[in-house]
């Protein structure tokens, strides 16, 4: 009754889920290794609180719609790009402050972090255990830390 057709409803759901994910992400600027670790801890806690059900709100929609609905895939791609950009912005701040070495590529690192998150969330859902998302984000943070001027590696604790 509120939407022109099913496609309009699907696009509205994608927009809503993207906004939810980005609103949560905005609580964590990811502009330091400590902020990344706090973000990881919050994601692991959220997954544990949810009994590892549901996965990522955008990723779940993507697995359902990306192959069958080109408009939905474009909306999902745009949503993921916004999320990647939010991570990229935090890493760029780190680089501007001199905490990431000049040769570090914040765009590639942001994509890596988001890919680790998505894979970790999927495996967390499949295994019904938050360990995969923690391990994936620990590895992403350790990789990112290898580009810091201090070379600090996260302990994942």
Short mmCIF file of C-alpha atoms in Angstrom, two decimals:
data_model
loop_
_atom_site.label_atom_id
_atom_site.label_comp_id
_atom_site.label_asym_id
_atom_site.label_seq_id
_atom_site.Cartn_x
_atom_site.Cartn_y
_atom_site.Cartn_z
CA UNK A 1 0.00 0.00 0.00
CA UNK A 2 2.91 2.35 0.69
CA UNK A 3 5.10 1.42 -2.26
CA UNK A 4 4.62 1.55 -6.00
CA UNK A 5 5.72 -2.07 -6.44
CA UNK A 6 7.88 -4.82 -4.96
CA UNK A 7 11.06 -3.25 -6.32
CA UNK A 8 10.29 0.03 -4.58
CA UNK A 9 9.76 -1.85 -1.32
CA UNK A 10 13.04 -3.74 -1.72
CA UNK A 11 14.92 -0.51 -2.45
CA UNK A 12 13.37 1.12 0.64
CA UNK A 13 14.46 -1.84 2.78
CA UNK A 14 18.00 -1.60 1.40
CA UNK A 15 18.09 2.14 2.12
CA UNK A 16 16.82 1.57 5.66
CA UNK A 17 19.28 -1.25 6.41
CA UNK A 18 22.16 0.77 4.95
CA UNK A 19 21.25 3.74 7.13
CA UNK A 20 21.10 1.48 10.20
CA UNK A 21 24.55 0.03 9.49
CA UNK A 22 26.06 3.45 8.81
CA UNK A 23 24.47 4.95 11.92
CA UNK A 24 26.05 2.22 14.03
CA UNK A 25 29.37 2.63 12.21
CA UNK A 26 29.30 6.39 12.87
CA UNK A 27 29.65 5.64 16.59
CA UNK A 28 33.16 4.35 15.83
CA UNK A 29 35.27 6.78 13.75
CA UNK A 30 38.03 4.13 13.34
CA UNK A 31 40.72 6.79 13.45
CA UNK A 32 43.14 4.87 15.67
CA UNK A 33 44.14 1.31 16.42
CA UNK A 34 42.40 1.67 19.80
CA UNK A 35 39.19 2.78 18.03
CA UNK A 36 39.41 -0.20 15.68
CA UNK A 37 39.83 -2.51 18.64
CA UNK A 38 36.84 -0.96 20.43
CA UNK A 39 34.80 -1.38 17.22
CA UNK A 40 35.87 -5.03 16.98
CA UNK A 41 34.90 -5.60 20.61
CA UNK A 42 31.48 -4.00 20.04
CA UNK A 43 30.83 -6.15 16.96
CA UNK A 44 31.85 -9.33 18.78
CA UNK A 45 29.64 -8.40 21.74
CA UNK A 46 26.71 -7.61 19.44
CA UNK A 47 27.04 -10.92 17.65
CA UNK A 48 27.25 -12.76 20.97
CA UNK A 49 24.19 -10.91 22.29
CA UNK A 50 22.29 -11.86 19.10
CA UNK A 51 23.37 -15.51 19.45
CA UNK A 52 25.23 -15.00 16.17
CA UNK A 53 21.97 -14.81 14.21
CA UNK A 54 21.26 -12.48 11.32
CA UNK A 55 24.75 -11.65 10.10
CA UNK A 56 25.20 -8.28 8.45
CA UNK A 57 22.00 -6.45 7.52
CA UNK A 58 23.47 -5.29 4.20
CA UNK A 59 25.46 -8.45 3.51
CA UNK A 60 22.43 -10.66 4.07
CA UNK A 61 20.41 -8.65 1.58
CA UNK A 62 23.30 -8.75 -0.88
CA UNK A 63 23.49 -12.54 -0.78
CA UNK A 64 19.75 -12.71 -1.52
CA UNK A 65 19.42 -10.02 -4.17
CA UNK A 66 22.71 -9.19 -5.91
CA UNK A 67 22.47 -11.89 -8.57
CA UNK A 68 18.78 -11.56 -9.35
CA UNK A 69 17.99 -7.85 -9.13
CA UNK A 70 20.37 -5.39 -10.86
CA UNK A 71 18.76 -2.33 -9.24
CA UNK A 72 19.02 -3.88 -5.79
CA UNK A 73 22.63 -4.87 -6.49
CA UNK A 74 23.42 -1.27 -7.42
CA UNK A 75 21.79 -0.01 -4.20
CA UNK A 76 23.65 -2.61 -2.14
CA UNK A 77 26.91 -1.75 -3.86
CA UNK A 78 26.34 1.92 -3.07
CA UNK A 79 25.59 1.06 0.55
CA UNK A 80 28.76 -0.98 0.89
CA UNK A 81 30.70 1.84 -0.77
CA UNK A 82 29.36 4.29 1.83
CA UNK A 83 30.43 1.92 4.61
CA UNK A 84 33.86 1.49 3.04
CA UNK A 85 34.13 5.28 2.76
CA UNK A 86 33.35 5.68 6.47
CA UNK A 87 36.21 3.32 7.31
CA UNK A 88 38.45 5.06 4.75
CA UNK A 89 37.82 8.44 6.39
CA UNK A 90 39.03 7.20 9.77
CA UNK A 91 42.15 5.68 8.24
CA UNK A 92 42.82 8.90 6.33
CA UNK A 93 42.69 10.82 9.62
CA UNK A 94 45.28 8.38 11.01
CA UNK A 95 47.49 9.04 8.02
CA UNK A 96 47.06 12.81 8.25
CA UNK A 97 48.13 12.66 11.92
CA UNK A 98 51.23 10.73 10.89
CA UNK A 99 50.09 7.48 12.53
CA UNK A 100 49.91 5.58 9.22
CA UNK A 101 53.01 5.59 7.05
CA UNK A 102 52.75 7.55 3.78
CA UNK A 103 52.91 4.37 1.66
CA UNK A 104 49.78 2.99 3.36
CA UNK A 105 46.75 3.13 1.09
CA UNK A 106 43.69 4.01 3.23
CA UNK A 107 41.32 3.04 0.39
CA UNK A 108 42.74 -0.47 0.05
CA UNK A 109 42.99 -0.90 3.81
CA UNK A 110 39.36 0.18 4.22
CA UNK A 111 38.27 -2.38 1.63
CA UNK A 112 40.32 -5.04 3.43
CA UNK A 113 38.75 -4.20 6.80
CA UNK A 114 35.22 -4.27 5.35
CA UNK A 115 35.90 -7.57 3.55
CA UNK A 116 37.25 -9.08 6.78
CA UNK A 117 34.16 -7.89 8.62
CA UNK A 118 31.76 -9.30 6.02
CA UNK A 119 33.51 -12.68 5.85
CA UNK A 120 33.78 -12.85 9.61
CA UNK A 121 30.09 -12.04 10.06
CA UNK A 122 29.06 -14.70 7.55
CA UNK A 123 31.18 -17.38 9.24
CA UNK A 124 29.96 -16.24 12.65
CA UNK A 125 26.39 -16.76 11.47
CA UNK A 126 27.15 -20.16 9.91
CA UNK A 127 29.08 -21.45 12.94
CA UNK A 128 26.83 -19.76 15.50
CA UNK A 129 29.98 -18.56 17.23
CA UNK A 130 31.48 -15.04 17.33
CA UNK A 131 35.04 -16.35 17.05
CA UNK A 132 35.27 -15.98 13.23
CA UNK A 133 34.40 -12.28 13.20
CA UNK A 134 36.84 -11.66 16.06
CA UNK A 135 39.64 -13.56 14.30
CA UNK A 136 38.94 -11.82 10.97
CA UNK A 137 38.93 -8.35 12.53
CA UNK A 138 42.00 -9.15 14.65
CA UNK A 139 43.85 -10.08 11.44
CA UNK A 140 42.63 -6.94 9.66
CA UNK A 141 43.67 -4.72 12.58
CA UNK A 142 47.07 -6.45 12.80
CA UNK A 143 47.59 -5.90 9.07
CA UNK A 144 46.59 -2.26 9.41
CA UNK A 145 48.85 -1.87 12.46
CA UNK A 146 51.79 -3.08 10.38
CA UNK A 147 51.43 0.22 8.46
CA UNK A 148 51.50 2.40 11.56
CA UNK A 149 54.54 4.44 12.35
CA UNK A 150 54.83 2.53 15.65
CA UNK A 151 54.27 -0.86 13.98
CA UNK A 152 51.99 -1.88 16.84
CA UNK A 153 50.22 -5.20 16.41
CA UNK A 154 46.89 -5.71 18.16
CA UNK A 155 46.62 -8.47 20.71
CA UNK A 156 42.89 -8.92 20.10
CA UNK A 157 42.02 -8.95 23.76
#
